[in-house]
Short mmCIF file of C-alpha atoms and ligand atoms in Angstrom, two decimals:
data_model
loop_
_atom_site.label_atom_id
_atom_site.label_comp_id
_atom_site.label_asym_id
_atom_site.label_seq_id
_atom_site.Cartn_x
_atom_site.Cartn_y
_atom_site.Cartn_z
CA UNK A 53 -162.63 117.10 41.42
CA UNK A 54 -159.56 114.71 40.86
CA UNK A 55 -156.65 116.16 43.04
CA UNK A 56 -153.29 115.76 41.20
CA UNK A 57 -150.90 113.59 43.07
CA UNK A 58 -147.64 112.81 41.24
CA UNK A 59 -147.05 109.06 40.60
CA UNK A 60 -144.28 107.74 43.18
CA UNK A 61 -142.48 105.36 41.60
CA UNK A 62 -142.56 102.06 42.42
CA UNK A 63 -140.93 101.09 46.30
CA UNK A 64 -140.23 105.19 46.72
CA UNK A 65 -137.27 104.52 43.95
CA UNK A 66 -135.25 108.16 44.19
CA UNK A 67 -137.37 109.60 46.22
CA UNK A 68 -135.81 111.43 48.82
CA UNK A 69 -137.84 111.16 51.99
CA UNK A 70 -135.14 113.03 54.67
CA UNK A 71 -132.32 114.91 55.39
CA UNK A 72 -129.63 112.83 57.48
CA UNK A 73 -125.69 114.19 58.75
CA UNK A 74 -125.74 110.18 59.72
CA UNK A 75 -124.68 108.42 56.48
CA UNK A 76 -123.85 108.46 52.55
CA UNK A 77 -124.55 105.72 50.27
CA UNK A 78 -122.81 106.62 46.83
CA UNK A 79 -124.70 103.93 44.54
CA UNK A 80 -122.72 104.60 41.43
CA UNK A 81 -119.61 104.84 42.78
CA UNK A 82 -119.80 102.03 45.65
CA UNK A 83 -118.96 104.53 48.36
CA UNK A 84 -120.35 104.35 52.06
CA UNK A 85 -119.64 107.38 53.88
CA UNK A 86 -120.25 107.80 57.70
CA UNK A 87 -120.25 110.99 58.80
CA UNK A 88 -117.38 112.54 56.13
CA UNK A 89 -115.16 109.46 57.07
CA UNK A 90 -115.34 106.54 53.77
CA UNK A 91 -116.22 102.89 55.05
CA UNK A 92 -112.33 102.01 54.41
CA UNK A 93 -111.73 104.76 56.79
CA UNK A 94 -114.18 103.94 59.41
CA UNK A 95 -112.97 100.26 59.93
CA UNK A 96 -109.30 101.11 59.64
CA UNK A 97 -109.64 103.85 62.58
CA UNK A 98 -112.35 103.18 65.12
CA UNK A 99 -113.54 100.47 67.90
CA UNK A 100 -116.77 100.31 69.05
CA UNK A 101 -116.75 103.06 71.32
CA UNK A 102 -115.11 104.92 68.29
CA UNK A 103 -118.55 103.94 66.17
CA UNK A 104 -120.40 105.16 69.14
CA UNK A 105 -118.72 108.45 69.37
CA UNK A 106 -119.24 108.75 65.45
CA UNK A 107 -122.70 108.15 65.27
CA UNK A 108 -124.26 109.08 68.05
CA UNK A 109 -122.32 112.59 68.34
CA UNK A 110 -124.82 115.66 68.89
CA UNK A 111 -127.38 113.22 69.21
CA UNK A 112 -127.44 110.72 71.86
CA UNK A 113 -125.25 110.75 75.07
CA UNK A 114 -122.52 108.85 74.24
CA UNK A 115 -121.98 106.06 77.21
CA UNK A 116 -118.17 105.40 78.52
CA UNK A 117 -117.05 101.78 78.15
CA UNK A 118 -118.24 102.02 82.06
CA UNK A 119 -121.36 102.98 81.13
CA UNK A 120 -121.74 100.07 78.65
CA UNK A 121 -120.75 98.05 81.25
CA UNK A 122 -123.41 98.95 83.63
CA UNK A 123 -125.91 99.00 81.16
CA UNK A 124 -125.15 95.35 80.43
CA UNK A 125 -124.89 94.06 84.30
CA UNK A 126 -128.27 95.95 84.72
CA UNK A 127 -129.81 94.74 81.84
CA UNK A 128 -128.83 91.27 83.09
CA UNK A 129 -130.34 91.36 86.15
CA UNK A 130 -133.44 92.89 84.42
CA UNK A 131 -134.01 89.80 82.04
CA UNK A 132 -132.90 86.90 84.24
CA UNK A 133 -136.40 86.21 85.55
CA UNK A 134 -137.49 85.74 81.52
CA UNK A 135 -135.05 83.61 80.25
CA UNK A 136 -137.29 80.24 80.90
CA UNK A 137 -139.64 81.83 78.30
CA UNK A 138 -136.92 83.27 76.14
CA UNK A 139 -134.92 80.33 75.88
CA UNK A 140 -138.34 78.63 73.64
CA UNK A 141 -138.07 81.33 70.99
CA UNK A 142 -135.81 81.96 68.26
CA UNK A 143 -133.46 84.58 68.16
CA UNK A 144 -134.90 86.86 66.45
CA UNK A 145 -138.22 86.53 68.56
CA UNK A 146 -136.01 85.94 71.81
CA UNK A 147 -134.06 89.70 71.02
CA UNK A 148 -137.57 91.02 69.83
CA UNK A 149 -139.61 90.09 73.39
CA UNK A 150 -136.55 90.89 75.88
CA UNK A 151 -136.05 94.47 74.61
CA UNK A 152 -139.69 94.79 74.89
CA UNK A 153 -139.47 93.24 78.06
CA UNK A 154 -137.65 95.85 79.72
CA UNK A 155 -138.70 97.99 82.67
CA UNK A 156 -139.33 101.86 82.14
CA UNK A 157 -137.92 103.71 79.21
CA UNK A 158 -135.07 102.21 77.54
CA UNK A 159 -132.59 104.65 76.30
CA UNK A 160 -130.31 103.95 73.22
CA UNK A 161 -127.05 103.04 75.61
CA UNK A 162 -129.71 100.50 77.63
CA UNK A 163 -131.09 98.81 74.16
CA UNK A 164 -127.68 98.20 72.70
CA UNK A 165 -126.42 96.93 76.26
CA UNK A 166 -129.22 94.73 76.57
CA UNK A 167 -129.24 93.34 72.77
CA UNK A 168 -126.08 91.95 73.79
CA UNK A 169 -126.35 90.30 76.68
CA UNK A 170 -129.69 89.00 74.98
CA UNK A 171 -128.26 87.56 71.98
CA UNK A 172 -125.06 85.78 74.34
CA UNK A 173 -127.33 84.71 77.28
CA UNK A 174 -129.65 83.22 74.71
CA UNK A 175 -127.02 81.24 72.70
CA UNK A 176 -125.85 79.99 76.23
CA UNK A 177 -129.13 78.76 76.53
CA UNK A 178 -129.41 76.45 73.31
CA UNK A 179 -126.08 75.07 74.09
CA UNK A 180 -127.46 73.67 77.47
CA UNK A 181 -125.68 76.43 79.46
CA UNK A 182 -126.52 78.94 81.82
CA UNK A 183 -125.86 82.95 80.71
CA UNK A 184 -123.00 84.35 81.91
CA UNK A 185 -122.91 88.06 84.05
CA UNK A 186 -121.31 90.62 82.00
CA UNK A 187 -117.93 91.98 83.23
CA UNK A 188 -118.82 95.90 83.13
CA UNK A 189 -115.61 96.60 82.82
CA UNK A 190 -114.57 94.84 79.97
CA UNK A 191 -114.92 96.49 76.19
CA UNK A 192 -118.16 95.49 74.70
CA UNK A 193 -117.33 93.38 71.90
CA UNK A 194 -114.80 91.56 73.90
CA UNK A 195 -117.53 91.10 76.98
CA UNK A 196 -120.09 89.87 73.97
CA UNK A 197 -117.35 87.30 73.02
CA UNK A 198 -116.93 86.34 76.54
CA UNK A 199 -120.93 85.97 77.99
CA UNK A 200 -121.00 83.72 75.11
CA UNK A 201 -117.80 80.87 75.54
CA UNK A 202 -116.99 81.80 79.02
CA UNK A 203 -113.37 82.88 77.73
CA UNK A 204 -111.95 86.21 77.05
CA UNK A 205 -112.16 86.43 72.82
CA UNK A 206 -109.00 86.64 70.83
CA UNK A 207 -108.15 90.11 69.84
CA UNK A 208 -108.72 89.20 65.93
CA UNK A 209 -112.22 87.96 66.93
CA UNK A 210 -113.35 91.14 68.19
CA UNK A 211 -111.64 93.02 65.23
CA UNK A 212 -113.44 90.90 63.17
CA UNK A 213 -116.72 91.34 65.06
CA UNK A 214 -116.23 94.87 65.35
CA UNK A 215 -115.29 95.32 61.47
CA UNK A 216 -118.31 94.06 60.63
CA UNK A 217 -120.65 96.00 62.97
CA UNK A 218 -118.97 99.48 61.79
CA UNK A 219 -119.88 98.19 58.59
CA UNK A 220 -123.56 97.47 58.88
CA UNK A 221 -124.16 100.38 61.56
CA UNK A 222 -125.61 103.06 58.61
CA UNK A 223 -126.48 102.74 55.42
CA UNK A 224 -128.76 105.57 54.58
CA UNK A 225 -132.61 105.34 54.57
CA UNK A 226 -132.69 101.68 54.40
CA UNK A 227 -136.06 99.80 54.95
CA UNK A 228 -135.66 99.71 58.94
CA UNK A 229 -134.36 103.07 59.13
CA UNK A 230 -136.88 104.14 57.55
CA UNK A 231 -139.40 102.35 59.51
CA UNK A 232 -137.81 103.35 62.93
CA UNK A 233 -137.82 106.86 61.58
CA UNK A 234 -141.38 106.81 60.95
CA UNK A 235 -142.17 105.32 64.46
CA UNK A 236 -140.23 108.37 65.62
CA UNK A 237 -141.99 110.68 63.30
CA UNK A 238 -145.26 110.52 65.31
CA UNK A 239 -143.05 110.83 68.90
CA UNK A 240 -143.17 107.38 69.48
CA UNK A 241 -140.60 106.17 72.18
CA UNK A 242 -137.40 104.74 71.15
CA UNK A 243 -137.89 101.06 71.88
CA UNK A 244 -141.07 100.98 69.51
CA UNK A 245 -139.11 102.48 66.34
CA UNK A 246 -136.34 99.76 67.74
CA UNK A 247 -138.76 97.15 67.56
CA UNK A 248 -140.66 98.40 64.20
CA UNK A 249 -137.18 98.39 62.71
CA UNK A 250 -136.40 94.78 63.78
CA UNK A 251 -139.60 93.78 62.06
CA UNK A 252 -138.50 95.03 58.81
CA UNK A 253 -134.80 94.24 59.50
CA UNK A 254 -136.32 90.69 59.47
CA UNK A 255 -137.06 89.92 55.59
CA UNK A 256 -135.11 88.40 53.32
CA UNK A 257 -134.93 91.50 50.68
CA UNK A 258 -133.16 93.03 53.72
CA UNK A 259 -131.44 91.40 56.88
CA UNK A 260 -132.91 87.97 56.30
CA UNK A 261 -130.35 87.03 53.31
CA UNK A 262 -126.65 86.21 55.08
CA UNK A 263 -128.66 82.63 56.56
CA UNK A 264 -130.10 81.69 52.98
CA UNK A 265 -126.34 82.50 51.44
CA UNK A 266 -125.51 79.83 53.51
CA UNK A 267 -128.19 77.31 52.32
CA UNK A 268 -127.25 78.46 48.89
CA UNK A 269 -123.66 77.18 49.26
CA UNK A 270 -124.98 74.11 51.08
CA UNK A 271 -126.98 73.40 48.34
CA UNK A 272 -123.96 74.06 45.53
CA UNK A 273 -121.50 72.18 47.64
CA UNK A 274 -118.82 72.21 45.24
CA UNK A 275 -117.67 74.36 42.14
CA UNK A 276 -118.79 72.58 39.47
CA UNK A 277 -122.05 72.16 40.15
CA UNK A 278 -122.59 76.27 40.94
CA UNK A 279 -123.72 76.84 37.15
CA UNK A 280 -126.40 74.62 36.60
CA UNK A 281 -127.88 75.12 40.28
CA UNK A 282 -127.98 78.95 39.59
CA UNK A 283 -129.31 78.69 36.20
CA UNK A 284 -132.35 76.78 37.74
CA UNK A 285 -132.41 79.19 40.71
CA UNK A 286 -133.23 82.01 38.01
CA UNK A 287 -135.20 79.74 35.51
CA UNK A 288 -137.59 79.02 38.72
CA UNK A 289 -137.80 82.73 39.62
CA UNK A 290 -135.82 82.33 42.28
CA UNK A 291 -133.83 85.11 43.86
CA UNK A 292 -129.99 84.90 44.68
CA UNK A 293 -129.55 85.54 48.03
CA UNK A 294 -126.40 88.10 48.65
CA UNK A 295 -127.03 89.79 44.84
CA UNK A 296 -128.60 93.13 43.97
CA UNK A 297 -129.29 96.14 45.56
CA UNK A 298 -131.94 99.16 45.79
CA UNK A 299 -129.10 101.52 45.75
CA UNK A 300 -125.87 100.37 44.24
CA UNK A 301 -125.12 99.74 40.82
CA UNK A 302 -122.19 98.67 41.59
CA UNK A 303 -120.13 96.14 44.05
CA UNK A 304 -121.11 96.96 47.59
CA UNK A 305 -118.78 98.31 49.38
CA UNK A 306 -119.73 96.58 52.59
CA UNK A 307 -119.28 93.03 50.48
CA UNK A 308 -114.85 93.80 49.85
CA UNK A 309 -114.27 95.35 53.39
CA UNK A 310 -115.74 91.99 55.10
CA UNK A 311 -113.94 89.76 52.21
CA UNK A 312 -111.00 91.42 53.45
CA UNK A 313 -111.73 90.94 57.42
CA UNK A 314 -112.96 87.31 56.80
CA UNK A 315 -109.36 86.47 54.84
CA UNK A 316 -107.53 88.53 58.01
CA UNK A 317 -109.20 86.44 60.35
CA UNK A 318 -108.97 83.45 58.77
CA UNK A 319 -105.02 84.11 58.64
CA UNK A 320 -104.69 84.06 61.97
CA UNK A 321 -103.86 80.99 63.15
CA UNK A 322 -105.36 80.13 66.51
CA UNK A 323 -109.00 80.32 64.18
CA UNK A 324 -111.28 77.86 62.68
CA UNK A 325 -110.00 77.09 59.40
CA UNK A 326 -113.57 77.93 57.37
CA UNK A 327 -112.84 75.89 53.86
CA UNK A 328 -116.00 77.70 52.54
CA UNK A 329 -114.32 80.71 51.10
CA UNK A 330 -113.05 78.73 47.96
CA UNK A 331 -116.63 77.41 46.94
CA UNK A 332 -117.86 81.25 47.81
CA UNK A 333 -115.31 82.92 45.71
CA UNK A 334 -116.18 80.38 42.61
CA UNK A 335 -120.39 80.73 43.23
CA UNK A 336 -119.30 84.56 43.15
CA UNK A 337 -117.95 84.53 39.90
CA UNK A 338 -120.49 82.54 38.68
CA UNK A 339 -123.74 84.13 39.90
CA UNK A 340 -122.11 87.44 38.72
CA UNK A 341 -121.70 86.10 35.35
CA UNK A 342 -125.68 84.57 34.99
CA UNK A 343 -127.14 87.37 36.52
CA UNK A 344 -125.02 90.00 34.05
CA UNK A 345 -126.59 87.73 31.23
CA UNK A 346 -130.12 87.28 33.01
CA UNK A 347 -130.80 90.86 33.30
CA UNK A 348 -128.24 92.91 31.41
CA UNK A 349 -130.06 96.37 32.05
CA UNK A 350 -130.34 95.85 35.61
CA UNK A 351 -127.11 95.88 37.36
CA UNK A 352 -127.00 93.40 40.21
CA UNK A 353 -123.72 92.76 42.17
CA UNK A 354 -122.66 91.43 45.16
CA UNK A 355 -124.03 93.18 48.07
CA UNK A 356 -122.96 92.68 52.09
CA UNK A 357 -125.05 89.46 53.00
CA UNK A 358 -123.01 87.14 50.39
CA UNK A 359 -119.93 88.30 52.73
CA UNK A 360 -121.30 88.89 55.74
CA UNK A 361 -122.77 84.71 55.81
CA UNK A 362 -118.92 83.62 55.32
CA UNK A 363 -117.53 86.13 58.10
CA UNK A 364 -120.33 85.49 60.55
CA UNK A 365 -120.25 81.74 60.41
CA UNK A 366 -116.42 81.89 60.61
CA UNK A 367 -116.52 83.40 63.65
CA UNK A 368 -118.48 80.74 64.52
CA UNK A 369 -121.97 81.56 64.52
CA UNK A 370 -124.92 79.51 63.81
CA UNK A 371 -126.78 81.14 60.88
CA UNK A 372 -130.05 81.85 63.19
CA UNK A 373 -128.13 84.20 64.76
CA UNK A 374 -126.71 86.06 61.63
CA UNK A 375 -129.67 88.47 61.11
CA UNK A 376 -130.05 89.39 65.06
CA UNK A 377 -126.10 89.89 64.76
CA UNK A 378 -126.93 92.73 61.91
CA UNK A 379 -129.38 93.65 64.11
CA UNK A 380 -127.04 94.93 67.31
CA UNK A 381 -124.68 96.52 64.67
CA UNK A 382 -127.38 98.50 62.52
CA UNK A 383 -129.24 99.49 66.07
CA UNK A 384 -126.49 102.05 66.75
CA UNK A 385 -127.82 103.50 63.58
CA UNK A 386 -131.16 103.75 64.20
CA UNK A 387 -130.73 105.22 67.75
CA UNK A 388 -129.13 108.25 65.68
CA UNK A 389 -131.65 108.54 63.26
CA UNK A 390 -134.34 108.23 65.37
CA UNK A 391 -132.27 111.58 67.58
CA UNK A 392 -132.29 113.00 64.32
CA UNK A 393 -135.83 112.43 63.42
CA UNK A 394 -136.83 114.16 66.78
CA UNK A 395 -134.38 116.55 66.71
CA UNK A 396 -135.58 118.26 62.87
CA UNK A 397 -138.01 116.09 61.55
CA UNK A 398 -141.76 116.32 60.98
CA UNK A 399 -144.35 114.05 61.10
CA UNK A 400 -143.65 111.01 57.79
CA UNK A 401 -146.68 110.82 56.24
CA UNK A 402 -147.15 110.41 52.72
CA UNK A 403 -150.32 109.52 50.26
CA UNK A 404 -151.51 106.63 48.61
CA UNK A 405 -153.21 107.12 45.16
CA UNK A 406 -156.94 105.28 45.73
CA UNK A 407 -157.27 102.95 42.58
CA UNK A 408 -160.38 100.89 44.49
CA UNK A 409 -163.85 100.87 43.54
CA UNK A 410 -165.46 104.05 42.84
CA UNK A 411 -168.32 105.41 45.37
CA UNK A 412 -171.19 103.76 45.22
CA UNK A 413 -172.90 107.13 45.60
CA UNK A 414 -170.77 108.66 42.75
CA UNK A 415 -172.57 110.82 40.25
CA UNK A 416 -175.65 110.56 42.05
CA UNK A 417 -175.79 113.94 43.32
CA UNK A 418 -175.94 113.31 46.89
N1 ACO B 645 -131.35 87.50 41.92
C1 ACO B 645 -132.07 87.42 40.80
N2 ACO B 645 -132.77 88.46 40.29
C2 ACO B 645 -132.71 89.61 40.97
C3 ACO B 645 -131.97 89.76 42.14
C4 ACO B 645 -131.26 88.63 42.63
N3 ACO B 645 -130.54 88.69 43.74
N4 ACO B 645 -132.11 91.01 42.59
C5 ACO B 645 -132.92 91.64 41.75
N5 ACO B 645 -133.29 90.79 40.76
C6 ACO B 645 -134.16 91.08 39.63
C7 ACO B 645 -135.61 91.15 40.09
O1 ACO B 645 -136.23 89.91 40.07
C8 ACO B 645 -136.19 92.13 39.14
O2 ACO B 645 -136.54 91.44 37.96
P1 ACO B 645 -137.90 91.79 37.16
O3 ACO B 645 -137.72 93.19 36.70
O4 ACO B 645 -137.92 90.79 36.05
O5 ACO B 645 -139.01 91.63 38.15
C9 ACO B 645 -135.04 93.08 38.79
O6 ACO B 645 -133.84 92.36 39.11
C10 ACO B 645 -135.07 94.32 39.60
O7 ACO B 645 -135.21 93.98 40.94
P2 ACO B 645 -135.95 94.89 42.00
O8 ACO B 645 -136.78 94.01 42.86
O9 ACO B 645 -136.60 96.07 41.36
O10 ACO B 645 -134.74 95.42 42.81
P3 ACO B 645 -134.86 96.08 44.19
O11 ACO B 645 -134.03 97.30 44.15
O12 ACO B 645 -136.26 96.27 44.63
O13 ACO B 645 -134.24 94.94 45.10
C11 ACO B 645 -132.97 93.62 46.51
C12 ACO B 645 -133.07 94.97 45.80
C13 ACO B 645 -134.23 93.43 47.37
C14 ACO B 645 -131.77 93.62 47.43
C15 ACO B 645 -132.86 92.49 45.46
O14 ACO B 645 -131.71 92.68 44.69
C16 ACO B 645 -132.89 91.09 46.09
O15 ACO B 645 -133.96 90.58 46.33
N6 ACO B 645 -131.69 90.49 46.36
C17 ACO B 645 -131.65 89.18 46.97
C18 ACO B 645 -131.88 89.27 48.47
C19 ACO B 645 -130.71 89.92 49.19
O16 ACO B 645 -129.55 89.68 48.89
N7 ACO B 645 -131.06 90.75 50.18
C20 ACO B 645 -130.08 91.50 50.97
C21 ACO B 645 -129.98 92.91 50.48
S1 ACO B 645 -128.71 93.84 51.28
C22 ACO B 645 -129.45 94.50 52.66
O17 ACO B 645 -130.58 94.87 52.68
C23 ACO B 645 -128.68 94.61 53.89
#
């Protein structure tokens, strides 16, 4: 007997796979809302302990600014005896094998404490440098800044920072949500849906994108030449890296609030002076224009990793670090949804339909 399973479409398009108080993503309209309060809102109103108290409300306990600051002297002392090991991986890997590397149980406050003095102590390493002790009782972004220059950040820096890590925090069930939730699902621990999410944070279709923006505008290098290197892009079958989106069918939201904090930041004037912004802004136009013609029913916009490539490297990161950057923003959001998940969800497991060979033993009776 054949037992009737409805087609899924293809990559779980419109399905609706949980229930979440965490985050809204309005794909018609370009909205992002987190928790009732619109993306506009969110960066315009809170810090980081502000995100914190957001997201993590009802769900996690919600660490002081102390408390971060512990966490991070503790989880310095906890990794200094690995960073002769660390130091030979890449970021990614080098975030990936100290959070596993952790004693005990890692709680949400100790992951996020640790990512950060991870990612700082590691770029401290490539430059030839030791990694700095945390100050506990400085604010987190502006210790971040600090462990990794040695100098207290300017205040626009960690506005900047902290803009973009409110806006990559939630978005929904994106791929690594969704993975971390179904880690959680089975009552995993916390630092294995952590991990599981990095994994799928990791791909290009996802958190991978903001270095290859980069490499795209490398590769353009000025204006005029941004029209024939797309059109080649797409008549290869080549991606654009920072285009389309699963959800919106419009601009991204995410893509005009970081426009907006990169062209803050960049009027400040103690700040490097990035001259990229001009060639982005002209590659924009044009990749919008070829893809509207190269797949007119399909709807493909900017989305936040064109925007977040310019901000990131403004601020003066390398673009290895970009995607472990998203990484310590978007883990505040999965240490809510994987509360959430324990807190009313079931076990995730869905079906697959079997479209192998048949039984050998099929129709024979036995
Ligand atoms: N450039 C060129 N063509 C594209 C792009 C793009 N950026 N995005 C989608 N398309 C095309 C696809 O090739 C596909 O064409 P086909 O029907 O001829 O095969 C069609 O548009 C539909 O694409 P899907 O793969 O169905 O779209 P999906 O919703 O699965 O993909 C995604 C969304 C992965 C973001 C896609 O737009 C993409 O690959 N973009 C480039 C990578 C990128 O910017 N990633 C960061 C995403 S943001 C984030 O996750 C934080």
């Amino acid at each position: 007997m054949k037992t009737a399973i409805a087609p899924s479409p293809t990559g779980l398009e419109q399905v609706v796979a949980c229930e979440t108080r965490l985050s809204h993503v309005d794909g018609e309209k370009g909205q992002l809302w987190l928790r009732g309060l619109s993306l506009e809102q969110a960066v315009n109103r809170l810090d980081w302990q502000g995100l914190i108290g957001l997201l993590w409300q009802d769900l996690c306990p919600i660490p002081t600014q102390a408390e971060f600051g512990l966490g991070r002297a503790q989880a310095f002392e906890q990794l200094a005896p690995f960073w002769p090991h660390l130091q030979n991986l890449k970021a990614f890997e080098a975030l990936r094998a100290g959070l596993d590397l952790l004693p005990g149980e890692p709680q949400a406050c100790d992951l996020l404490s640790a990512s950060q003095v991870l990612l700082a102590g590691w770029l401290r390493l490539q430059s030839g440098q030791s990694p700095l002790r945390p100050t506990p009782e400085n604010e987190a972004v502006t210790d971040f800044g600090r462990m990794i220059t040695g100098k207290t950040p300017d205040s626009s820096w960690v506005q900047a920072l902290t803009c973009y890590w409110i806006s990559v925090s939630d978005h929904g069930l994106n791929a690594s949500t969704f993975a971390a939730r179904v880690i959680a699902s089975t009552r995993s621990d916390l630092r294995s849906a952590v991990l599981g999410a990095l994994g799928a944070l990791k791909g290009p279709l996802h958190g991978g994108a903001p270095g290859p923006v980069l490499d795209m505008l490398d590769a353009i290098g000025s204006p005029e030449r941004a029209r024939p290197w797309l059109e080649a892009e797409l008549a290869a079958g080549q991606r654009l890296m920072g285009f389309g989106h699963r959800i919106y069918r419009v601009r991204d939201p995410r893509a005009d609030v970081l426009r907006q904090a990169l062209q803050a930041w960049q009027n400040n004037p103690t700040n490097h002076n990035n001259t990229r912004l001009a060639l982005a802004r002209s590659v924009e136009s044009v990749a919008l224009e070829i893809l509207a013609a190269h797949k007119p029913e399909r709807k493909l916009e900017t989305n936040v990793e064109f925007y977040t490539a310019l901000l990131l490297e403004s601020l003066g990161f390398e673009r290895e670090v970009f995607t472990p950057l998203f990484a310590l923003g978007r883990l505040v959001g999965w240490a809510a949804h994987v509360s959430e998940q324990n807190l009313y969800g079931r076990l995730i497991r869905p079906q697959s339909r079997y479209i192998g060979p048949p039984a050998e033993d099929a129709g024979q009776g036995v």
